[in-house]
Short mmCIF file of C-alpha atoms in Angstrom, two decimals:
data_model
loop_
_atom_site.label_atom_id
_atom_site.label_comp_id
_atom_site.label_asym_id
_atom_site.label_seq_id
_atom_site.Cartn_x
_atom_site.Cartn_y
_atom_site.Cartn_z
CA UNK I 1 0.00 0.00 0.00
CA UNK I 2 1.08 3.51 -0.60
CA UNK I 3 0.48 6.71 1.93
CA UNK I 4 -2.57 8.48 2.03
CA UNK I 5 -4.18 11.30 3.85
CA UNK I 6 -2.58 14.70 5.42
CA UNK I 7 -0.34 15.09 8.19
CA UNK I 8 -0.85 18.16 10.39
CA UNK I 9 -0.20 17.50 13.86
CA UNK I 10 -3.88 17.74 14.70
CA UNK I 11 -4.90 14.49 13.11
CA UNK I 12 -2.60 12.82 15.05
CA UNK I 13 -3.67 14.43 18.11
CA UNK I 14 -7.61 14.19 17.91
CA UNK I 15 -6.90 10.76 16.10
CA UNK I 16 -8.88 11.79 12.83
CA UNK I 17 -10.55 8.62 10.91
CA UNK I 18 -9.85 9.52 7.31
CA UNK I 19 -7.79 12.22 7.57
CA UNK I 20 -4.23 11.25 9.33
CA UNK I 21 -1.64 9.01 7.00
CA UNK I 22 -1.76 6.06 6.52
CA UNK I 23 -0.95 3.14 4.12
CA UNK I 24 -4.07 3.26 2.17
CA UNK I 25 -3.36 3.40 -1.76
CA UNK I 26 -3.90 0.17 -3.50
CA UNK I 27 -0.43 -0.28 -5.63
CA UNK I 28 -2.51 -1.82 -8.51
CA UNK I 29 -5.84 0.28 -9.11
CA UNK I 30 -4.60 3.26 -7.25
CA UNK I 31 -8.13 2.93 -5.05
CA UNK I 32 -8.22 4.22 -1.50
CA UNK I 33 -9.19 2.10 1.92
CA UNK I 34 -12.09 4.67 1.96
CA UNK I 35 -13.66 3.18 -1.97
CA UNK I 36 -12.26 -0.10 -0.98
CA UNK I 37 -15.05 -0.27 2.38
CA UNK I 38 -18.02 1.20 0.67
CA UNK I 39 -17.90 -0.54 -2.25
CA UNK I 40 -17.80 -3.78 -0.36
CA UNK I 41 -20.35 -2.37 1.86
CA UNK I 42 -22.54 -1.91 -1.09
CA UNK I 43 -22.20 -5.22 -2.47
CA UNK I 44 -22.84 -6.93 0.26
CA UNK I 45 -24.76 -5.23 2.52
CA UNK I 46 -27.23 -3.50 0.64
CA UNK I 47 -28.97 -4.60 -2.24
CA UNK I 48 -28.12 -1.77 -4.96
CA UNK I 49 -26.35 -3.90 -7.60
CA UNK I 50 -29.37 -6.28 -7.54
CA UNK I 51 -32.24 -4.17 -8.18
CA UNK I 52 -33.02 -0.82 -10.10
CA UNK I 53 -31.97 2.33 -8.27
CA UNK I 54 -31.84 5.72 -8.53
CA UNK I 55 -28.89 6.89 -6.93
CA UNK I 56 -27.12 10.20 -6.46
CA UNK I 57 -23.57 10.29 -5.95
CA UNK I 58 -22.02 13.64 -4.63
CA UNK I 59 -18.69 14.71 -5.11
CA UNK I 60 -17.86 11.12 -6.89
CA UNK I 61 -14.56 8.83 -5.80
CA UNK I 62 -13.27 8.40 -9.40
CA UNK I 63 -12.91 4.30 -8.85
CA UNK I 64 -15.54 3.71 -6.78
CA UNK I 65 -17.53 5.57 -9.89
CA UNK I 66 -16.19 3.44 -12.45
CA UNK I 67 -17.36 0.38 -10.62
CA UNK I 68 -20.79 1.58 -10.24
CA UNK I 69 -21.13 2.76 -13.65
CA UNK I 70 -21.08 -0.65 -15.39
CA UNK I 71 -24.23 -1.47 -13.87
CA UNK I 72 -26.82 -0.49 -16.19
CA UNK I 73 -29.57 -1.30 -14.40
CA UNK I 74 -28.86 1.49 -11.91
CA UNK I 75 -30.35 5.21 -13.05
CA UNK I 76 -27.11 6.95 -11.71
CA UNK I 77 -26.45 10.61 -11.31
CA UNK I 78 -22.95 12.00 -10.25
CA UNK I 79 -23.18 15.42 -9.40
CA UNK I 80 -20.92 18.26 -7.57
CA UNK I 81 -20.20 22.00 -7.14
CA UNK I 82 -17.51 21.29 -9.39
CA UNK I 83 -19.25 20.64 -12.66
CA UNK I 84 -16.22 19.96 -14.75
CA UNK I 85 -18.38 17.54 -17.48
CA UNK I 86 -15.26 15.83 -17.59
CA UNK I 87 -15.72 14.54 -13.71
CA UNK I 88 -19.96 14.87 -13.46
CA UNK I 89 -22.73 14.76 -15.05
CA UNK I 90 -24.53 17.74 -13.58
CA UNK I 91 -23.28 21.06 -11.28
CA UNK I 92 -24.99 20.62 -7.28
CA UNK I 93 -24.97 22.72 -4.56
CA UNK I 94 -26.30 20.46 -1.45
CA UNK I 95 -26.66 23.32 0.22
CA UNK I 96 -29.90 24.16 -2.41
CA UNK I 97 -30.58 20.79 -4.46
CA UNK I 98 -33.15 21.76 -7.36
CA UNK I 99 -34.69 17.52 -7.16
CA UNK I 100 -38.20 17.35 -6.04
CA UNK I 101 -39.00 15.79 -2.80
CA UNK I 102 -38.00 12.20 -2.27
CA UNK I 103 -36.27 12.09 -5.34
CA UNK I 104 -33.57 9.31 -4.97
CA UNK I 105 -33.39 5.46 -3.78
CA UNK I 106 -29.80 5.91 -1.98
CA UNK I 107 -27.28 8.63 -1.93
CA UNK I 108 -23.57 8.67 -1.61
CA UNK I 109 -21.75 11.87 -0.12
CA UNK I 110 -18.25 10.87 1.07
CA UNK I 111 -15.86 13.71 2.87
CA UNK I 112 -17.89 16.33 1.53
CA UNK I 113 -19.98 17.81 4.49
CA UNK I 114 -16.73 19.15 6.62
CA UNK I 115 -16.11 21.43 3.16
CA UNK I 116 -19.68 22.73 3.43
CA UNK I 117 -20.29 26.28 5.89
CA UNK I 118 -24.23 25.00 6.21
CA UNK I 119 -23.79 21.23 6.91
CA UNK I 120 -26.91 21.47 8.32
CA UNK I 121 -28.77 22.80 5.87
CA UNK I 122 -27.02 20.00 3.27
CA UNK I 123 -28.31 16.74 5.89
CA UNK I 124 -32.06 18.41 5.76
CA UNK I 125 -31.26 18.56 1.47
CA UNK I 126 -30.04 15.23 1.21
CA UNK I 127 -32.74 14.28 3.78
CA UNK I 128 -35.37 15.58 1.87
CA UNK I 129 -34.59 14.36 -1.90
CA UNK I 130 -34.64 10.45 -0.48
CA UNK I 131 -37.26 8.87 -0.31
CA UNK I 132 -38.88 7.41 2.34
CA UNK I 133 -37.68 3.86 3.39
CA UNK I 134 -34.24 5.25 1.36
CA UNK I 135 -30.51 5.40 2.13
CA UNK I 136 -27.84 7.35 2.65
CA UNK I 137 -23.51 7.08 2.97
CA UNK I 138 -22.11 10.18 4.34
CA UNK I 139 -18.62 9.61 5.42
CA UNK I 140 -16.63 12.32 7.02
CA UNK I 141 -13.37 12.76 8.54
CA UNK I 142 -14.27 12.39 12.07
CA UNK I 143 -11.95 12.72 15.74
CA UNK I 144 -12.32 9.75 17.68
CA UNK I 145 -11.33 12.06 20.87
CA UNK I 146 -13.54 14.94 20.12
CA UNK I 147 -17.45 14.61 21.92
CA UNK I 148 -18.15 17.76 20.28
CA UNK I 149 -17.39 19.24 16.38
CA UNK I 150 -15.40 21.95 16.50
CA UNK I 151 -15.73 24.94 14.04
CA UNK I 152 -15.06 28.52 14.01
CA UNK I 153 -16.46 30.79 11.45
CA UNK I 154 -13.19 33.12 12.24
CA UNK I 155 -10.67 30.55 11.19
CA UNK I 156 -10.38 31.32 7.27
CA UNK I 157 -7.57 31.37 6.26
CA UNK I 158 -5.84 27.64 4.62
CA UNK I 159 -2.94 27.64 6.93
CA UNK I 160 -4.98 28.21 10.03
CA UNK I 161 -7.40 25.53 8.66
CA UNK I 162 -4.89 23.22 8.08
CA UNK I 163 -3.77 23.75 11.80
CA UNK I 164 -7.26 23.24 13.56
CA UNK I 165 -8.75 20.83 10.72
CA UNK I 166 -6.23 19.18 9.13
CA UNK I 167 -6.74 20.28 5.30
CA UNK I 168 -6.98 23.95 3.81
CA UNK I 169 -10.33 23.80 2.71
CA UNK I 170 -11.97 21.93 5.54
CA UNK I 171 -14.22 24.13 7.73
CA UNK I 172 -14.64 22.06 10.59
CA UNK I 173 -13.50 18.59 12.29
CA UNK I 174 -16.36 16.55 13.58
CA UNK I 175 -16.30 14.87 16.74
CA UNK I 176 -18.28 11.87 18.37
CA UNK I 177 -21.57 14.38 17.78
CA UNK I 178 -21.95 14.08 14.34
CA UNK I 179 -24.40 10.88 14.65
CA UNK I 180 -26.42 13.53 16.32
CA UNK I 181 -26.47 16.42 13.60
CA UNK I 182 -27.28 13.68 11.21
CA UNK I 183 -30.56 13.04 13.51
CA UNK I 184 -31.46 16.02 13.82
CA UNK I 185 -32.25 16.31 10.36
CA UNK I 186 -34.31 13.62 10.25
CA UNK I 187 -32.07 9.78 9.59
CA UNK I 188 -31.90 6.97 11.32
CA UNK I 189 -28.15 6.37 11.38
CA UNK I 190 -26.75 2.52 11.86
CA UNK I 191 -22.99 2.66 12.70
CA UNK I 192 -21.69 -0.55 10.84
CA UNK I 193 -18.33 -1.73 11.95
CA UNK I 194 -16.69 -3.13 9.20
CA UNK I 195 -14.66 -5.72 11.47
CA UNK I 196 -17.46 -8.12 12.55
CA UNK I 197 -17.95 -9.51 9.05
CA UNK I 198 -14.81 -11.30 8.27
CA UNK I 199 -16.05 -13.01 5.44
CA UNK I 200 -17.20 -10.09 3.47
CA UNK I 201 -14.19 -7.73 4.53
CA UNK I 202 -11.18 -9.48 5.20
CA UNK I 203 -10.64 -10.20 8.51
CA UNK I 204 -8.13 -10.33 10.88
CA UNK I 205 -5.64 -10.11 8.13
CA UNK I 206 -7.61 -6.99 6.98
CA UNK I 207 -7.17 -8.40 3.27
CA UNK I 208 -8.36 -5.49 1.52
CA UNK I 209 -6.23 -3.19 3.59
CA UNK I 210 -9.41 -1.21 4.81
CA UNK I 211 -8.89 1.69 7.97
CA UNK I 212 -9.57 -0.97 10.93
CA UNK I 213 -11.10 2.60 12.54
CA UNK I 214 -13.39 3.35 10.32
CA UNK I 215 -17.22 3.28 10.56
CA UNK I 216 -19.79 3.42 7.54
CA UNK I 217 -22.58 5.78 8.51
CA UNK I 218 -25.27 4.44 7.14
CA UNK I 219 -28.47 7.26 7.77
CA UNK I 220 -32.28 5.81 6.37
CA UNK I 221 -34.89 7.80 5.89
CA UNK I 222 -37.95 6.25 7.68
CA UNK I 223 -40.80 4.99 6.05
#
């Protein structure tokens, strides 16, 4: 495996899940332990490559889309604020989604909310354009030592960002709390711990070189 991920002193120090260094590039497809996870978790946890599905994927993980992408059966939008047509099919600000109400079957929005000012107001967007008995995957960078996110609207600049964050263009570093913001607007959210299915994710011998840390945040929209 080759490094992966930043590393400012304050990842090491509020022990950031997806954000410190590590090992994590795959030396053959160049995929990271973050695609690695979900797409496992998608194949065999959920049942999206087995039955039509329209799903939104924000701010797309270029190998984790070309995976998806071959199945055709899936009605598949990639969208971002970036809206290079090169790298998505349509520009999105989750902030303001123009989709009608419950919208989408499942939604994926990986280590994009700690870039967004309104988080908030991007849950109760993604919230709203699922549909009910829908799902979401909205990884972030998240402190295993913090309780509670911190954020300051005065930090601004990218060098003091990369000091209390950990990357220039983060705005904030959620802590242990952000289960709860995700509740607030509205999801159910299952913590799935990747390490009690050996036979789906490698095991003790962590086969596919996944973040033995990391948790899949998996938020439903109630019936």
């Amino acid at each position: 495996m080759h490094p992966l991920g930043e590393n400012f002193p304050v990842l090491v120090e509020k022990n950031v899940v997806g954000g410190r260094q590590r090992n994590a590039r795959c030396p053959c497809c160049k995929s990271s332990d973050r695609e690695r996870l979900i797409y496992r978790f998608l194949l065999y946890q959920t049942d999206l490559f087995s039955r039509p599905t329209k799903l939104l994927h924000v701010a797309p993980e270029k190998r984790l889309t070309k995976l998806i992408a071959k199945f055709s059966h899936l009605d598949y939008l990639t969208a971002d604020l970036d809206s290079s047509p090169s790298r998505v099919m349509e520009q999105m600000d989750i902030t303001d989604i123009h989709y009608p109400d419950a919208s989408f079957d499942a939604i994926l929005c990986n280590h994009v909310l700690e870039h967004v000012p309104e988080d908030r107001v991007a849950m109760s967007e993604l919230y709203r354009v699922l549909r009910p008995g829908g799902w979401a995957i909205l990884q972030v960078p998240i402190s295993l030592t913090l309780d509670t996110t911190f954020e300051d609207p005065s930090i601004s600049s990218p060098e003091e960002r990369e000091r209390a964050y950990g990357q220039h263009n983060h705005v904030r570093l959620y802590g242990r709390d952000y289960i709860q913001r995700l509740q607030s607007a509205g999801f159910i959210v299952n913590e799935f711990i990747w390490s009690k299915y050996p036979q789906y994710f490698g095991g003790s011998k962590n086969k596919y070189g996944l973040n033995p840390d990391e948790i899949i945040f998996f938020a439903v929209k109630q019936s």
